[in-house]
């Protein structure tokens, strides 16, 4: 089996590549080759038992080698994140929309249509704090990033209908806890209010403690990606998008889970209102029914305290080293 990960240098891309290298198989088939693509060549995962090709380039001008002939599965994770796409309209369109179009064009040229697993986002919806969205809720994005993701979903669904590729689209919740440093996503603070106190650092909270979000852990997100790559997509019909079963949690609940794991750590979180961030994230729905995902075999989420403990087990030491904190 030949696999490509577009956005291979990103947080989920690196974690997914490491998981594939460790397993050596996907859906019961041995992995024969892995290609990682990003703006700069990604680092290969350690100890892969198969060839790994690492390439850099512009996804809007996707080189054919990023999705080699004979590719079976493409994980399309490459994106310009929410606040950055809002601040730089041209860059967001180039990567999030034209980049997806380039992926479709490349898949059309393969001898057999590959499975394409695409990460969309809850930001493609609006509705705000009071919303609990059903699986058939309309996407009415209130930001450029969400609009670009929704448009890309339609392009991929149509390409799947025409059998240029076989798409499964995951509208991922906000993923926490992200390791490393804060990024330019509007939701970056949700990871920061856990990660920074666990590192012994102060961080700012731009929204109120009762603010609610739809979240998922990195471990669960990777499991969903792997399931999307191997599931029977025929039962989806022409609707290739899924709202995975995340968790609806308040900021207060997140801080409570933090204190349950490291008592007193939430004292390092300072309430500093940021209207620009709140304006973006306040449009996102705080909860989804996610019934269809369960019928399609996507696993439900683990408890919030386990999410915090998983970050400590998986990423805290590496994050501390990366940031020079000893």
Coordinates of C-alpha atoms in Angstrom, one line a residue, residues 88-307:
X88 CA -4.2 36.8 4.8
X89 CA -7.1 36.2 2.5
X90 CA -4.9 35.4 -0.6
X91 CA -2.8 32.9 1.3
X92 CA -5.9 31.2 2.7
X93 CA -7.5 30.8 -0.7
X94 CA -4.2 29.7 -2.3
X95 CA -3.6 26.8 0.2
X96 CA -7.0 25.9 1.4
X97 CA -8.9 26.1 -1.9
X98 CA -6.5 26.1 -4.8
X99 CA -4.4 23.5 -3.0
X100 CA -7.3 21.2 -2.8
X101 CA -8.1 21.7 -6.4
X102 CA -4.5 20.7 -7.3
X103 CA -5.0 17.5 -5.2
X104 CA -8.1 16.7 -7.2
X105 CA -6.2 17.3 -10.5
X106 CA -3.4 15.0 -9.5
X107 CA -5.8 12.2 -8.4
X108 CA -7.6 12.5 -11.8
X109 CA -4.3 11.5 -13.5
X110 CA -3.8 8.3 -11.5
X111 CA -4.7 5.0 -13.0
X112 CA -7.0 4.1 -10.1
X113 CA -8.8 6.5 -7.8
X114 CA -7.2 6.8 -4.4
X115 CA -9.0 7.2 -1.1
X116 CA -8.6 10.8 -0.1
X117 CA -9.1 11.7 3.6
X118 CA -9.6 15.4 4.0
X119 CA -9.6 17.4 7.2
X120 CA -12.3 20.0 7.2
X121 CA -13.3 21.9 10.3
X122 CA -16.1 22.9 12.7
X123 CA -15.3 26.4 11.6
X124 CA -17.2 25.6 8.4
X125 CA -20.3 26.0 10.5
X126 CA -21.7 28.9 12.5
X127 CA -24.4 29.0 15.1
X128 CA -22.4 30.0 18.2
X129 CA -22.7 29.0 21.8
X130 CA -26.3 27.9 21.8
X131 CA -26.1 25.6 18.8
X132 CA -26.3 21.8 18.9
X133 CA -26.0 20.9 15.2
X134 CA -27.5 17.8 13.6
X135 CA -25.7 15.9 10.9
X136 CA -27.7 17.6 8.2
X137 CA -27.1 21.1 9.4
X138 CA -26.2 23.7 6.8
X139 CA -22.7 25.0 6.6
X140 CA -22.9 28.8 6.9
X141 CA -19.3 29.8 7.7
X142 CA -18.7 33.2 9.4
X143 CA -14.9 33.3 8.5
X144 CA -12.8 32.9 5.4
X145 CA -11.1 29.7 6.7
X146 CA -14.5 28.0 7.2
X147 CA -15.7 29.2 3.8
X148 CA -12.6 27.8 2.2
X149 CA -13.0 24.4 3.9
X150 CA -16.7 24.2 3.0
X151 CA -15.9 25.0 -0.6
X152 CA -13.1 22.3 -0.6
X153 CA -15.6 19.8 0.7
X154 CA -18.0 20.4 -2.2
X155 CA -15.1 20.1 -4.7
X156 CA -14.0 16.8 -3.2
X157 CA -17.5 15.4 -2.9
X158 CA -18.1 16.1 -6.6
X159 CA -14.8 14.6 -7.6
X160 CA -15.7 11.5 -5.6
X161 CA -19.1 11.4 -7.4
X162 CA -17.3 11.5 -10.7
X163 CA -14.9 8.7 -9.4
X164 CA -11.8 10.7 -9.8
X165 CA -11.1 9.8 -6.1
X166 CA -12.9 8.3 -3.1
X167 CA -13.3 11.0 -0.5
X168 CA -14.0 10.8 3.2
X169 CA -14.1 14.2 4.8
X170 CA -13.7 14.8 8.6
X171 CA -14.9 18.1 10.1
X172 CA -12.5 18.0 12.9
X173 CA -13.3 19.6 16.3
X174 CA -10.7 21.8 17.9
X175 CA -7.8 19.5 18.6
X176 CA -6.2 19.7 22.1
X177 CA -3.6 19.5 23.5
X178 CA -1.3 20.5 20.7
X179 CA 2.4 20.2 21.6
X180 CA 5.1 22.8 20.9
X181 CA 4.3 26.5 20.7
X182 CA 1.1 28.5 20.1
X183 CA 0.2 28.8 16.5
X184 CA -1.9 31.3 14.5
X185 CA -5.2 29.4 14.8
X186 CA -7.9 31.4 16.6
X187 CA -8.4 28.3 18.8
X188 CA -4.7 28.1 19.8
X189 CA -5.7 29.4 23.3
X190 CA -7.6 26.2 24.0
X191 CA -4.4 24.1 23.9
X192 CA -2.4 26.9 25.6
X193 CA -4.6 26.9 28.8
X194 CA -3.6 23.3 29.3
X195 CA -0.1 23.1 27.8
X196 CA 1.4 26.3 29.2
X197 CA 0.5 25.7 32.9
X198 CA 1.7 22.1 32.6
X199 CA 5.0 23.7 31.5
X200 CA 4.9 26.0 34.5
X201 CA 4.2 29.1 32.3
X202 CA 1.5 31.8 32.4
X203 CA -1.0 32.1 29.5
X204 CA -3.9 34.3 28.6
X205 CA -7.5 33.3 28.3
X206 CA -9.3 35.5 25.7
X207 CA -12.9 34.3 26.4
X208 CA -15.0 33.8 29.5
X209 CA -14.9 30.6 31.6
X210 CA -18.4 29.6 30.5
X211 CA -17.4 29.7 26.9
X212 CA -18.1 26.2 25.3
X213 CA -16.1 24.4 22.5
X214 CA -16.3 21.2 20.5
X215 CA -13.0 19.5 21.1
X216 CA -11.1 16.2 20.5
X217 CA -7.7 14.8 21.5
X218 CA -4.8 14.1 19.1
X219 CA -5.0 10.4 19.9
X220 CA -8.7 10.3 18.9
X221 CA -8.1 12.4 15.8
X222 CA -5.5 10.0 14.5
X223 CA -7.8 7.0 15.1
X224 CA -10.5 8.8 13.1
X225 CA -8.1 9.5 10.3
X226 CA -7.1 5.8 10.1
X227 CA -10.7 4.7 10.2
X228 CA -11.6 7.1 7.4
X229 CA -8.8 5.6 5.3
X230 CA -10.1 2.1 5.6
X231 CA -13.9 2.2 6.1
X232 CA -16.4 1.2 3.5
X233 CA -17.2 4.6 1.9
X234 CA -20.0 3.2 -0.3
X235 CA -22.5 3.5 2.5
X236 CA -21.9 7.2 2.6
X237 CA -23.5 7.8 -0.8
X238 CA -22.8 11.2 -2.3
X239 CA -22.5 12.9 1.2
X240 CA -18.8 12.4 2.0
X241 CA -18.6 14.6 5.0
X242 CA -18.7 13.4 8.6
X243 CA -18.9 15.3 12.0
X244 CA -16.8 13.1 14.2
X245 CA -18.0 12.5 17.8
X246 CA -16.0 15.0 19.8
X247 CA -16.8 16.5 23.2
X248 CA -18.6 19.8 24.1
X249 CA -16.8 21.3 27.0
X250 CA -16.5 24.7 28.7
X251 CA -13.3 26.5 29.4
X252 CA -14.1 26.0 33.1
X253 CA -14.4 22.3 32.6
X254 CA -11.0 22.2 30.8
X255 CA -9.4 24.1 33.7
X256 CA -11.1 21.8 36.2
X257 CA -9.5 18.8 34.4
X258 CA -6.2 20.5 34.5
X259 CA -6.4 21.0 38.2
X260 CA -7.5 17.4 38.7
X261 CA -4.2 16.3 37.0
X262 CA -2.0 19.0 38.4
X263 CA -3.6 20.8 41.4
X264 CA -3.4 24.5 41.3
X265 CA -2.1 24.7 37.7
X266 CA -5.1 26.8 36.5
X267 CA -3.8 29.7 38.6
X268 CA -1.3 30.3 35.8
X269 CA -4.2 31.1 33.4
X270 CA -5.0 34.9 33.2
X271 CA -8.3 36.2 31.9
X272 CA -7.3 38.8 29.2
X273 CA -10.2 39.5 26.9
X274 CA -9.3 39.4 23.2
X275 CA -12.2 40.7 21.0
X276 CA -10.5 39.7 17.7
X277 CA -10.1 36.0 18.8
X278 CA -13.6 35.9 20.4
X279 CA -15.2 37.3 17.3
X280 CA -13.9 34.3 15.3
X281 CA -14.4 31.4 17.7
X282 CA -17.8 32.7 19.0
X283 CA -19.4 31.9 15.6
X284 CA -18.4 28.2 15.9
X285 CA -21.0 25.8 17.2
X286 CA -20.3 24.4 20.6
X287 CA -21.9 21.0 20.1
X288 CA -22.8 18.4 17.4
X289 CA -25.1 15.4 17.6
X290 CA -22.6 13.4 15.5
X291 CA -25.0 10.4 15.1
X292 CA -23.9 9.5 11.6
X293 CA -20.3 9.2 12.6
X294 CA -21.2 6.6 15.2
X295 CA -23.1 4.5 12.7
X296 CA -20.1 4.7 10.4
X297 CA -17.8 3.3 13.1
X298 CA -16.0 6.4 14.4
X299 CA -15.1 5.9 18.0
X300 CA -16.5 8.2 20.7
X301 CA -14.3 10.3 22.8
X302 CA -12.4 9.6 26.0
X303 CA -13.1 11.7 29.2
X304 CA -11.5 15.1 29.4
X305 CA -9.2 14.2 32.3
X306 CA -7.8 11.4 30.1
X307 CA -7.1 13.9 27.3

